[in-house]
Structures are given as structure tokens and as C-alpha cells.
Amino acid sequence: MSGTELGRRRGERGAAWLAGLWLMVVACGGEAPAPTADATDASGGEVAFGAACAGDGDCRPGLRCLQGDWAPEPFCTLPCATAKAYCAEADTGGVQGICIELPADFQGPEPRFCVPLCQQTADCKALDAMWQVCDKPAWKNVKLAPELPTKTCTAPGAQGQVVVDPVACDWESKITDPQVQNGKQICKSYCSFLKTCQFWDTDVAKLECCSWKCFQQLAPNGAIDAAAEADKKCYIKAFGAAQSTGKVCSRPYYEDQCGPIER
């Protein structure tokens, strides 16, 4: 037998002996030896949930790099099955998230995916500077979960929408479409009525925030919605008719004619 053949057989016997030792350790309830660096799964990057990425390989294991027009840049997220369900923190790396479902005009590979939850815009900026606001999730000004108090990190500018500071509510100069200018006046009149009757507390939020909220309801897709316009005009007309009467700021009076007052 040649020296080369003998060395090969000794190597095979050594490998078999090590394999047997590993099995005996496991069978006796011990821990198997740690895998070598060559055997370790090194897939997955370091980019966390909600942060910008260039491809799937950038994201932490289990996450995917979503390229679409929800945000200005692709970001690490994960697909989800049920819209409005909260995403497991074990899957997002400890960051709270919720599953949203986008309509057919969304440009992206997944219609449902997890987005980070937030309390204020600073929470979103801590994840990535690309996020513009912390607000209720919306697609082109249409709320995706209006019944929930949940706020998410979002970037309306990526959807072609006006980006408005949620505290300053500096929206009027940013809405330039001539077809919706009348809507501005309707909302200013409506909010003036709310302020006069103390249905809107300006110590809590600026009157500009009232008119911005009104305008979003009035023109959710960038065009005036006839039903919403009629709703706001109803309060304005009732307020004008009630001047110099005891019912001028009576909530039951307005809600009887126009329905619950939205604030």
C-alpha cells in the first residue's frame, strides 16, 4: 500500500471517529461541538426593519428589501398575510409594526407588507431619515385603517402627495390646483365655526390643523368629493342660520341637521 493511500485511509478513520464522538455526546444529552466558521449560515445583512436598503442581501435574516412607491427608497420589511394585523416583533427585530394592504395602483412586488409603528416623527427619523411623517397609514391621502388609532412611518412625497408638518400644518400654500381652491375656503369657514363654538380646541392643535384635516376629507384623491363638500357646507349653513339664537353653538342642533361633528 502506498504512503498516499495509507494517509487517506487514516484520515477517513479519523473523521469517522469524530462523527461517532459527536453522536455519543448528543445521545447523552450534552451539547454538540460548535460548528466551524465554514459551516455557519452567513446569509442576511445588517439593515434593520424600516431602514433603507439596496437589495434583499442588505436586510437582516427574514426581512426583504421592498422596492415600491410607499417610500422614497427601498426599505427592509417583510410580507404579511392579514391587513391591519400587528406584525410579530420577533420577526421585525423588536420594532413594532402593522400589516398594511395597498390598492392595485401601488407600484411594488407585494400588496401587503409590514410598516413601522410610531408615536411621533422622531421615532421614524430614528429608523431612517427618508421617513417624512408619523401619521395614520394612508395611500394618496386615503386612510388605510381609519378606524384604528395606529400611526405609522410614511412618506407622502413618494406617493406624489403634499408633505405637511403635522404640528405646523403648513398646507395652504402647498395646495396650488385651481380646481380645489374653493375647498380651502369651505374648510376655513368650517373650522372657524368649530373654533367659535369651542368644538375645536386651539390649545391642543392649531386651527390650520383643523383646516388641513378638513381638506383631506374634502379632497381625499386630489379632487373635491361632492358628498364631503355637502357635509361641510351643511354645518356652515346651519351656523349662519343660527346666529343671534340660543342654539348657535348647540351640538344637538347641528348633529340633528348634519350628523356627528368630526374633529
XYZ file of C-alpha atoms in Angstrom:
263
model
C 0.000 0.000 0.000
C 1.405 3.387 -0.926
C 2.035 6.108 1.632
C -0.588 8.286 -0.007
C -3.284 5.599 0.236
C -2.410 4.893 3.859
C -2.725 8.588 4.756
C -6.095 8.783 3.048
C -7.479 5.816 4.988
C -6.191 7.188 8.294
C -7.932 10.482 7.536
C -11.211 8.673 6.827
C -10.943 6.686 10.104
C -10.249 9.927 11.997
C -13.300 11.617 10.501
C -15.496 8.601 11.313
C -14.210 8.597 14.922
C -15.074 12.326 15.327
C -18.540 11.757 13.880
C -19.115 8.904 16.327
C -17.973 11.056 19.231
C -20.443 13.820 18.190
C -23.327 11.316 18.119
C -22.400 9.958 21.564
C -22.302 13.466 23.061
C -25.733 14.317 21.656
C -27.207 10.960 22.700
C -26.019 11.501 26.275
C -27.732 14.874 26.493
C -24.639 17.017 26.001
C -24.120 19.806 23.542
C -22.669 19.205 20.127
C -19.407 20.955 19.334
C -19.896 24.403 17.852
C -19.909 24.416 14.035
C -16.866 25.754 12.310
C -16.970 29.124 10.553
C -17.241 27.357 7.179
C -20.443 25.599 8.282
C -22.189 28.709 9.654
C -25.053 30.221 7.631
C -23.809 33.694 6.821
C -26.853 34.784 4.784
C -28.536 38.070 5.650
C -27.197 41.576 6.141
C -27.311 44.095 8.966
C -30.007 46.545 7.826
C -32.894 46.627 10.296
C -36.656 46.705 9.760
C -37.733 50.118 8.446
C -34.300 51.201 7.217
C -33.220 51.822 3.624
C -31.640 49.010 1.613
C -30.379 48.268 -1.881
C -31.359 44.579 -2.065
C -32.547 41.604 -0.032
C -28.972 40.761 0.913
C -28.683 44.026 2.876
C -31.537 43.151 5.253
C -31.342 41.124 8.414
C -32.358 37.457 8.059
C -36.094 37.045 7.464
C -36.559 40.546 6.023
C -36.858 41.594 2.388
C -35.923 44.806 0.621
C -39.186 46.284 -0.684
C -38.883 48.451 -3.774
C -42.065 50.429 -4.371
C -43.601 53.879 -4.048
C -44.574 53.659 -0.382
C -41.276 55.334 0.499
C -38.621 57.374 -1.351
C -36.164 54.477 -1.088
C -36.458 50.687 -0.809
C -36.593 49.564 2.821
C -36.340 46.355 4.820
C -39.702 44.834 5.660
C -41.498 41.509 5.443
C -44.646 40.348 3.648
C -47.708 39.693 5.790
C -50.975 37.845 5.315
C -53.649 39.878 7.122
C -54.127 43.622 6.674
C -54.386 45.641 9.924
C -52.851 42.791 11.950
C -49.841 43.669 14.056
C -46.550 42.161 12.930
C -44.655 39.884 15.297
C -41.785 41.751 16.931
C -39.762 38.540 16.806
C -39.846 38.871 13.007
C -39.132 42.613 12.895
C -36.205 42.618 15.295
C -38.155 44.165 18.173
C -39.627 47.096 16.216
C -43.418 47.352 16.388
C -45.153 47.126 13.027
C -48.521 46.660 11.381
C -49.583 44.939 8.158
C -50.979 47.283 5.513
C -52.580 46.416 2.187
C -52.076 48.709 -0.794
C -54.543 49.076 -3.696
C -53.929 47.908 -7.247
C -52.194 51.132 -8.338
C -49.344 50.587 -5.856
C -46.081 50.058 -7.722
C -44.366 47.241 -5.870
C -43.969 43.458 -5.689
C -46.058 42.925 -2.538
C -49.544 44.363 -1.914
C -49.277 43.584 1.824
C -46.254 44.271 3.986
C -45.300 45.424 7.476
C -44.533 49.075 8.209
C -43.092 50.516 11.443
C -45.395 51.958 14.075
C -44.603 55.319 15.677
C -45.783 57.904 18.179
C -44.021 60.903 16.630
C -41.975 61.742 13.554
C -38.743 61.498 15.579
C -39.413 57.755 16.034
C -39.387 57.346 12.254
C -36.310 59.503 11.732
C -34.503 57.249 14.226
C -35.134 54.321 11.853
C -34.194 56.202 8.683
C -34.063 59.826 7.557
C -36.197 59.076 4.472
C -39.416 58.871 6.548
C -41.252 62.198 6.399
C -44.071 61.939 8.929
C -45.628 59.790 11.618
C -49.310 59.613 10.759
C -52.166 57.211 10.157
C -51.255 54.970 7.236
C -52.682 56.369 4.001
C -52.331 55.832 0.288
C -52.613 59.062 -1.706
C -54.497 60.734 1.159
C -56.929 57.804 1.579
C -56.669 56.273 5.053
C -55.922 52.538 5.025
C -57.127 51.870 8.571
C -59.213 54.900 9.628
C -60.856 53.012 12.483
C -57.517 52.377 14.214
C -55.571 54.930 16.291
C -52.380 53.422 14.879
C -49.745 55.712 13.358
C -47.002 54.528 11.031
C -43.856 55.879 9.428
C -44.731 57.131 5.990
C -43.521 59.420 3.205
C -46.413 61.088 1.346
C -43.964 62.730 -1.044
C -43.121 59.312 -2.503
C -46.806 58.934 -3.405
C -46.900 62.299 -5.145
C -48.717 63.876 -2.213
C -48.153 67.136 -0.378
C -45.960 66.703 2.701
C -47.372 68.674 5.622
C -45.758 69.108 9.011
C -48.226 67.509 11.490
C -47.637 70.260 14.091
C -47.325 73.373 11.939
C -49.934 72.126 9.416
C -48.453 74.423 6.770
C -50.613 73.134 3.948
C -52.414 76.040 2.275
C -49.522 77.377 0.185
C -48.698 73.839 -0.960
C -52.134 73.199 -2.497
C -51.982 75.048 -5.805
C -54.504 73.226 -8.015
C -57.085 75.865 -9.115
C -59.857 73.248 -9.068
C -59.658 72.801 -5.296
C -59.184 76.412 -4.175
C -62.863 76.683 -3.231
C -62.342 73.706 -0.959
C -59.808 75.734 1.017
C -62.423 78.389 1.738
C -65.010 75.806 2.739
C -62.591 74.279 5.250
C -61.578 77.653 6.668
C -65.256 78.529 7.213
C -65.985 75.126 8.718
C -63.069 75.369 11.144
C -63.993 78.934 12.077
C -67.389 77.573 13.100
C -65.739 74.825 15.175
C -63.443 77.309 16.898
C -66.242 79.806 17.645
C -68.348 77.121 19.273
C -65.324 75.563 21.013
C -65.754 72.291 19.140
C -62.056 72.602 18.204
C -59.531 73.302 20.961
C -56.772 75.522 19.571
C -54.743 74.899 22.730
C -54.404 71.288 21.599
C -53.898 71.791 17.858
C -53.623 74.842 15.602
C -56.621 75.923 13.566
C -54.535 75.230 10.447
C -54.501 71.563 11.520
C -58.295 71.637 11.613
C -58.492 73.012 8.070
C -55.870 70.524 6.820
C -57.819 67.621 8.282
C -60.995 69.028 6.730
C -59.325 69.382 3.329
C -58.069 65.792 3.424
C -61.655 64.688 3.994
C -62.903 67.058 1.311
C -60.411 66.037 -1.385
C -59.051 62.593 -0.477
C -57.831 61.896 -4.016
C -56.870 65.417 -5.003
C -60.359 66.272 -6.304
C -63.328 67.587 -4.363
C -65.662 64.840 -3.180
C -69.262 66.002 -3.635
C -70.632 64.174 -0.575
C -67.909 65.514 1.711
C -68.414 69.024 0.337
C -72.151 68.868 1.046
C -71.435 67.632 4.562
C -69.161 70.585 5.438
C -71.488 73.099 3.808
C -74.367 71.792 5.907
C -72.646 72.895 9.135
C -71.627 76.238 7.662
C -75.188 76.956 6.517
C -76.689 75.849 9.841
C -74.195 78.038 11.713
C -75.198 81.052 9.633
C -78.902 80.374 10.214
C -78.453 80.065 13.980
C -76.827 83.458 14.513
C -78.413 85.535 17.287
C -80.278 82.491 18.593
C -79.788 80.321 21.653
C -78.887 77.332 19.522
C -75.913 78.902 17.707
C -73.453 76.617 19.492
C -75.779 73.775 20.418
C -74.201 70.495 19.383
C -77.570 68.659 19.227
C -78.845 71.348 16.833
C -76.022 70.739 14.345
C -75.898 66.984 14.714
C -79.638 66.742 14.207
C -79.326 68.524 10.866
C -75.904 67.414 9.641
C -74.776 64.409 11.654
C -71.930 63.971 14.186
C -69.343 66.758 14.172
C -65.936 65.401 13.145
C -62.999 66.992 14.929
